[in-house]
Amino acid sequence: AGIPHVHVALKETEQVTPEIVKKAIAENPDATHFSVVHCETTTGILNPVADLAPIVKGAGLTLIVDAMSSFGGIPIDIRGLGIDFLISSANKCIQGVPGFCFVIARRSELEKCKGVSRSLSLDIYDQWETMEKGGGKWRFTSPTHVVRAFFQALQELKAEGGVAARYARYRENHDTLVKGMREAGFRTLLADDIQSPIITSFLYPSADFDFADFYEKLKAEGFVIYPGKISEADTFRIGNIGDVFPADFRRLTDIVRTL
Ligand SMILES: *Cc1c(COP(=O)(O)O)cnc(C)c1O
């Protein structure tokens, strides 16, 4: 989009730490905004947003958090942390269907976005203004079915006991998965202390591991997993969000043990 920016490049398996953020801000005194991914879905790293936010806000920067794969499944104190823009989507931890994303914004910051966007379709101010003036109307064709599904998903989130209860279930899913995979001889890519409860990367158990064969065998049993996406190691990923429960992960790892 031609926006001047500094990319603070880390290793794929490295967590964003308060030290890294302090250094980046000190090296870029002209910076006005800071953006970070909460749960990094390619590896499964969970970045410590609660530890980073005070540094960013203390330096007077606008804080943007990509919470695509965490919002709804991991508690986030948006107001308390002073997050200015939090971005998420209908189809991750809210457990709706794909079709739209949404932004939770500080109104005073949103108001500064008028006429700023370089993109027609991603003009958040214009979208907001249209919704405010048009009784919730989308600027373009409203994704009606997706919004209805989102409404249902929110009811289900509430019925489950809210974000705290969903977080507890995802944690148990994750713990069940990792325990069972370790018993089956697999190792996780990341250390437990930087691992999110959302998606987990596992290392290939041997150099001749046949991922395609492993994938097909699990698929035949009703489980679809993800290939790895990182360059540092041969990995595959298993997600544990959605309408899935610890018993599903016990069944999965019982099958993995027989392969
Ligand atoms: C899934 C994901 C995206 C993309 O979300 P879509 O719903 O596919 O648009 C972006 N960032 C992160 C961290 C994600 O997990």
Short mmCIF file of C-alpha atoms and ligand atoms in Angstrom, two decimals:
data_model
loop_
_atom_site.label_atom_id
_atom_site.label_comp_id
_atom_site.label_asym_id
_atom_site.label_seq_id
_atom_site.Cartn_x
_atom_site.Cartn_y
_atom_site.Cartn_z
CA ALA A 1 0.00 0.00 0.00
CA GLY A 2 3.07 2.24 -0.12
CA ILE A 3 2.95 3.02 3.60
CA PRO A 4 6.42 3.77 5.01
CA HIS A 5 7.24 1.07 7.52
CA VAL A 6 10.03 -0.78 9.29
CA HIS A 7 9.79 -4.56 9.35
CA VAL A 8 11.29 -5.91 12.57
CA ALA A 9 12.40 -9.30 11.25
CA LEU A 10 12.66 -12.17 13.72
CA LYS A 11 13.42 -15.84 13.32
CA GLU A 12 10.29 -17.82 12.48
CA THR A 13 10.39 -19.55 15.86
CA GLU A 14 11.20 -16.43 17.86
CA GLN A 15 8.63 -14.77 20.11
CA VAL A 16 8.20 -10.97 20.07
CA THR A 17 9.61 -9.94 23.45
CA PRO A 18 9.41 -6.64 25.37
CA GLU A 19 13.17 -6.17 24.73
CA ILE A 20 12.70 -6.46 20.96
CA VAL A 21 9.86 -3.93 21.03
CA LYS A 22 11.78 -1.46 23.23
CA LYS A 23 14.77 -1.62 20.88
CA ALA A 24 12.63 -1.23 17.73
CA ILE A 25 10.86 1.80 19.16
CA ALA A 26 14.14 3.37 20.31
CA GLU A 27 15.64 2.87 16.84
CA ASN A 28 12.63 4.41 15.12
CA PRO A 29 11.74 7.62 16.93
CA ASP A 30 9.59 8.78 13.98
CA ALA A 31 7.26 5.79 14.21
CA THR A 32 3.60 6.56 14.88
CA HIS A 33 2.04 3.07 14.90
CA PHE A 34 3.07 -0.37 16.10
CA SER A 35 1.51 -3.55 14.78
CA VAL A 36 1.90 -7.08 16.10
CA VAL A 37 0.34 -10.49 15.51
CA HIS A 38 -1.08 -12.04 18.68
CA CYS A 39 -1.19 -15.73 17.71
CA GLU A 40 1.15 -16.38 14.81
CA THR A 41 -0.61 -19.15 12.95
CA THR A 42 2.25 -20.36 10.74
CA THR A 43 4.19 -21.64 13.76
CA GLY A 44 1.69 -21.43 16.62
CA ILE A 45 3.67 -18.83 18.61
CA LEU A 46 1.67 -16.74 21.05
CA ASN A 47 3.11 -13.26 21.40
CA PRO A 48 2.78 -11.68 24.87
CA VAL A 49 0.55 -8.78 23.90
CA ALA A 50 -0.15 -7.91 27.55
CA ASP A 51 3.60 -7.36 28.11
CA LEU A 52 4.13 -5.49 24.84
CA ALA A 53 1.17 -3.10 25.03
CA PRO A 54 2.47 -0.98 27.96
CA ILE A 55 5.76 -0.38 26.11
CA VAL A 56 4.00 0.67 22.90
CA LYS A 57 1.44 2.85 24.67
CA GLY A 58 4.11 4.28 26.98
CA ALA A 59 5.96 5.48 23.88
CA GLY A 60 2.78 7.17 22.64
CA LEU A 61 2.29 4.92 19.61
CA THR A 62 -1.00 3.69 18.18
CA LEU A 63 -1.27 -0.05 18.82
CA ILE A 64 -2.67 -2.38 16.17
CA VAL A 65 -3.12 -6.06 17.07
CA ASP A 66 -3.78 -8.83 14.54
CA ALA A 67 -5.90 -11.09 16.72
CA MET A 68 -7.27 -13.06 13.76
CA SER A 69 -6.65 -16.43 15.32
CA SER A 70 -6.96 -15.54 19.02
CA PHE A 71 -9.95 -13.24 19.56
CA GLY A 72 -12.81 -15.17 21.12
CA GLY A 73 -10.53 -18.04 22.15
CA ILE A 74 -7.97 -16.27 24.34
CA PRO A 75 -8.97 -13.53 26.78
CA ILE A 76 -7.65 -10.10 25.69
CA ASP A 77 -8.20 -6.98 27.80
CA ILE A 78 -8.57 -4.61 24.85
CA ARG A 79 -9.50 -1.59 26.94
CA GLY A 80 -7.07 -2.26 29.78
CA LEU A 81 -4.13 -2.77 27.42
CA GLY A 82 -5.04 0.35 25.44
CA ILE A 83 -5.23 -1.50 22.13
CA ASP A 84 -6.31 1.02 19.49
CA PHE A 85 -7.23 -1.39 16.70
CA LEU A 86 -7.86 -5.09 17.12
CA ILE A 87 -8.54 -7.08 13.98
CA SER A 88 -10.21 -10.47 13.86
CA SER A 89 -12.46 -12.54 11.65
CA ALA A 90 -15.70 -14.46 11.74
CA ASN A 91 -14.13 -17.81 11.06
CA LYS A 92 -11.52 -18.54 13.71
CA CYS A 93 -12.16 -18.64 17.46
CA ILE A 94 -15.64 -17.15 17.13
CA GLN A 95 -16.38 -20.35 15.18
CA GLY A 96 -18.49 -18.64 12.52
CA VAL A 97 -18.14 -19.23 8.78
CA PRO A 98 -15.65 -17.40 6.51
CA GLY A 99 -16.83 -14.17 4.91
CA PHE A 100 -15.87 -11.05 6.81
CA CYS A 101 -13.42 -9.67 9.27
CA PHE A 102 -14.02 -6.95 11.82
CA VAL A 103 -12.05 -4.31 13.66
CA ILE A 104 -12.57 -3.19 17.24
CA ALA A 105 -11.30 0.38 17.23
CA ARG A 106 -10.83 3.29 19.57
CA ARG A 107 -13.29 5.82 18.19
CA SER A 108 -10.87 8.76 18.40
CA GLU A 109 -8.29 6.81 16.38
CA LEU A 110 -10.89 5.63 13.87
CA GLU A 111 -11.95 9.22 13.30
CA LYS A 112 -8.40 10.03 12.20
CA CYS A 113 -8.74 7.52 9.36
CA LYS A 114 -11.06 9.65 7.26
CA GLY A 115 -9.73 9.98 3.72
CA VAL A 116 -6.49 8.22 4.63
CA SER A 117 -6.99 4.78 3.09
CA ARG A 118 -5.06 3.92 -0.07
CA SER A 119 -7.60 1.20 -0.79
CA LEU A 120 -11.24 1.52 -1.78
CA SER A 121 -12.45 -1.77 -0.34
CA LEU A 122 -10.30 -1.64 2.82
CA ASP A 123 -11.37 1.88 3.78
CA ILE A 124 -12.35 1.26 7.38
CA TYR A 125 -13.55 4.82 7.98
CA ASP A 126 -15.83 4.79 4.96
CA GLN A 127 -17.22 1.40 6.00
CA TRP A 128 -17.87 2.64 9.53
CA GLU A 129 -19.52 5.85 8.37
CA THR A 130 -21.79 3.93 5.97
CA MET A 131 -22.81 1.55 8.77
CA GLU A 132 -23.46 4.41 11.20
CA LYS A 133 -25.57 6.35 8.73
CA GLY A 134 -27.27 3.40 7.02
CA GLY A 135 -28.48 1.40 10.00
CA GLY A 136 -25.68 -1.17 9.79
CA LYS A 137 -25.54 -1.34 6.02
CA TRP A 138 -22.41 -2.66 4.29
CA ARG A 139 -20.95 -0.41 1.56
CA PHE A 140 -21.08 -3.27 -0.93
CA THR A 141 -23.35 -6.36 -1.04
CA SER A 142 -23.96 -7.35 2.58
CA PRO A 143 -22.77 -10.89 3.41
CA THR A 144 -26.16 -11.65 4.95
CA HIS A 145 -25.80 -15.40 5.51
CA VAL A 146 -22.36 -14.97 7.01
CA VAL A 147 -23.64 -12.33 9.42
CA ARG A 148 -26.51 -14.60 10.43
CA ALA A 149 -24.04 -17.43 11.04
CA PHE A 150 -21.87 -15.03 13.07
CA PHE A 151 -24.87 -14.16 15.22
CA GLN A 152 -25.48 -17.87 15.84
CA ALA A 153 -21.77 -18.37 16.60
CA LEU A 154 -21.89 -15.58 19.20
CA GLN A 155 -24.93 -17.23 20.85
CA GLU A 156 -22.97 -20.49 20.99
CA LEU A 157 -19.94 -18.72 22.47
CA LYS A 158 -22.19 -17.27 25.16
CA ALA A 159 -23.83 -20.64 25.81
CA GLU A 160 -20.40 -22.23 26.22
CA GLY A 161 -19.65 -19.75 29.02
CA GLY A 162 -17.90 -17.01 27.08
CA VAL A 163 -14.26 -16.52 26.14
CA ALA A 164 -12.87 -17.87 29.44
CA ALA A 165 -14.68 -21.19 29.00
CA ARG A 166 -13.71 -21.46 25.36
CA TYR A 167 -10.09 -20.71 26.26
CA ALA A 168 -10.17 -23.49 28.87
CA ARG A 169 -11.50 -25.95 26.27
CA TYR A 170 -8.88 -24.95 23.69
CA ARG A 171 -6.16 -25.35 26.36
CA GLU A 172 -7.43 -28.81 27.21
CA ASN A 173 -7.64 -29.69 23.50
CA HIS A 174 -4.08 -28.50 23.06
CA ASP A 175 -2.74 -30.29 26.13
CA THR A 176 -4.49 -33.53 25.12
CA LEU A 177 -3.09 -33.24 21.60
CA VAL A 178 0.49 -32.54 22.69
CA LYS A 179 0.51 -35.24 25.37
CA GLY A 180 -0.82 -37.84 22.92
CA MET A 181 1.54 -36.81 20.11
CA ARG A 182 4.54 -36.92 22.45
CA GLU A 183 3.48 -40.40 23.55
CA ALA A 184 3.36 -41.33 19.85
CA GLY A 185 6.98 -40.16 19.46
CA PHE A 186 6.49 -36.67 18.00
CA ARG A 187 8.15 -33.45 19.19
CA THR A 188 6.72 -29.95 19.03
CA LEU A 189 8.57 -27.25 17.08
CA LEU A 190 8.21 -24.69 19.86
CA ALA A 191 8.97 -24.74 23.56
CA ASP A 192 5.80 -24.98 25.65
CA ASP A 193 6.22 -21.47 27.12
CA ILE A 194 5.78 -19.68 23.75
CA GLN A 195 3.22 -22.07 22.30
CA SER A 196 -0.38 -20.91 21.74
CA PRO A 197 -3.34 -23.19 22.49
CA ILE A 198 -4.66 -22.54 18.95
CA ILE A 199 -2.47 -24.46 16.51
CA THR A 200 0.60 -26.61 17.09
CA SER A 201 3.57 -27.37 14.83
CA PHE A 202 5.13 -30.82 15.07
CA LEU A 203 8.52 -31.79 13.67
CA TYR A 204 8.76 -34.66 11.20
CA PRO A 205 9.79 -37.64 13.36
CA SER A 206 12.42 -38.80 10.84
CA ALA A 207 14.03 -37.67 7.58
CA ASP A 208 12.01 -40.22 5.59
CA PHE A 209 8.65 -39.28 7.14
CA ASP A 210 5.98 -39.39 4.42
CA PHE A 211 3.68 -36.46 5.20
CA ALA A 212 1.37 -37.08 2.22
CA ASP A 213 0.76 -40.64 3.38
CA PHE A 214 0.24 -39.55 7.02
CA TYR A 215 -2.18 -36.86 5.85
CA GLU A 216 -4.23 -39.26 3.72
CA LYS A 217 -4.46 -41.88 6.47
CA LEU A 218 -5.70 -39.31 8.98
CA LYS A 219 -8.13 -37.88 6.44
CA ALA A 220 -9.60 -41.35 5.92
CA GLU A 221 -10.30 -41.37 9.68
CA GLY A 222 -12.01 -37.97 9.52
CA PHE A 223 -9.12 -35.70 10.55
CA VAL A 224 -7.72 -32.97 8.32
CA ILE A 225 -4.37 -31.51 9.35
CA TYR A 226 -2.17 -28.77 7.83
CA PRO A 227 1.20 -28.92 6.15
CA GLY A 228 4.00 -26.89 7.74
CA LYS A 229 4.86 -23.50 6.36
CA ILE A 230 8.18 -22.59 7.86
CA SER A 231 11.59 -22.77 6.22
CA GLU A 232 13.70 -23.63 9.27
CA ALA A 233 12.41 -27.17 9.80
CA ASP A 234 10.18 -29.89 8.33
CA THR A 235 6.90 -29.58 10.18
CA PHE A 236 3.19 -30.14 9.97
CA ARG A 237 0.48 -28.43 11.98
CA ILE A 238 -2.60 -29.54 13.84
CA GLY A 239 -5.23 -26.96 14.73
CA ASN A 240 -7.43 -27.36 17.78
CA ILE A 241 -10.02 -24.60 17.51
CA GLY A 242 -13.59 -25.06 16.34
CA ASP A 243 -16.31 -27.39 17.54
CA VAL A 244 -13.77 -29.98 18.69
CA PHE A 245 -13.20 -31.44 22.15
CA PRO A 246 -10.55 -33.31 24.15
CA ALA A 247 -12.15 -36.67 23.23
CA ASP A 248 -11.54 -35.83 19.55
CA PHE A 249 -7.84 -35.32 20.26
CA ARG A 250 -7.63 -38.58 22.21
CA ARG A 251 -9.14 -40.38 19.23
CA LEU A 252 -6.74 -38.57 16.89
CA THR A 253 -3.61 -39.43 18.86
CA ASP A 254 -4.79 -43.02 19.37
CA ILE A 255 -4.89 -43.31 15.58
CA VAL A 256 -1.52 -41.57 15.14
CA ARG A 257 0.04 -44.13 17.48
CA THR A 258 -1.07 -46.96 15.17
CA LEU A 259 0.35 -45.38 11.96
C1 LIG B 1 -6.23 -16.82 9.57
C2 LIG B 1 -5.31 -15.69 9.77
C3 LIG B 1 -5.30 -14.63 8.88
C4 LIG B 1 -6.21 -14.64 7.64
O1 LIG B 1 -7.55 -14.73 8.00
P1 LIG B 1 -8.71 -14.96 6.91
O2 LIG B 1 -9.91 -15.25 7.72
O3 LIG B 1 -8.24 -16.13 6.08
O4 LIG B 1 -8.79 -13.71 6.14
C5 LIG B 1 -4.44 -13.56 9.12
N1 LIG B 1 -3.63 -13.54 10.21
C6 LIG B 1 -3.62 -14.55 11.10
C7 LIG B 1 -2.70 -14.48 12.29
C8 LIG B 1 -4.45 -15.67 10.91
O5 LIG B 1 -4.45 -16.69 11.79
#
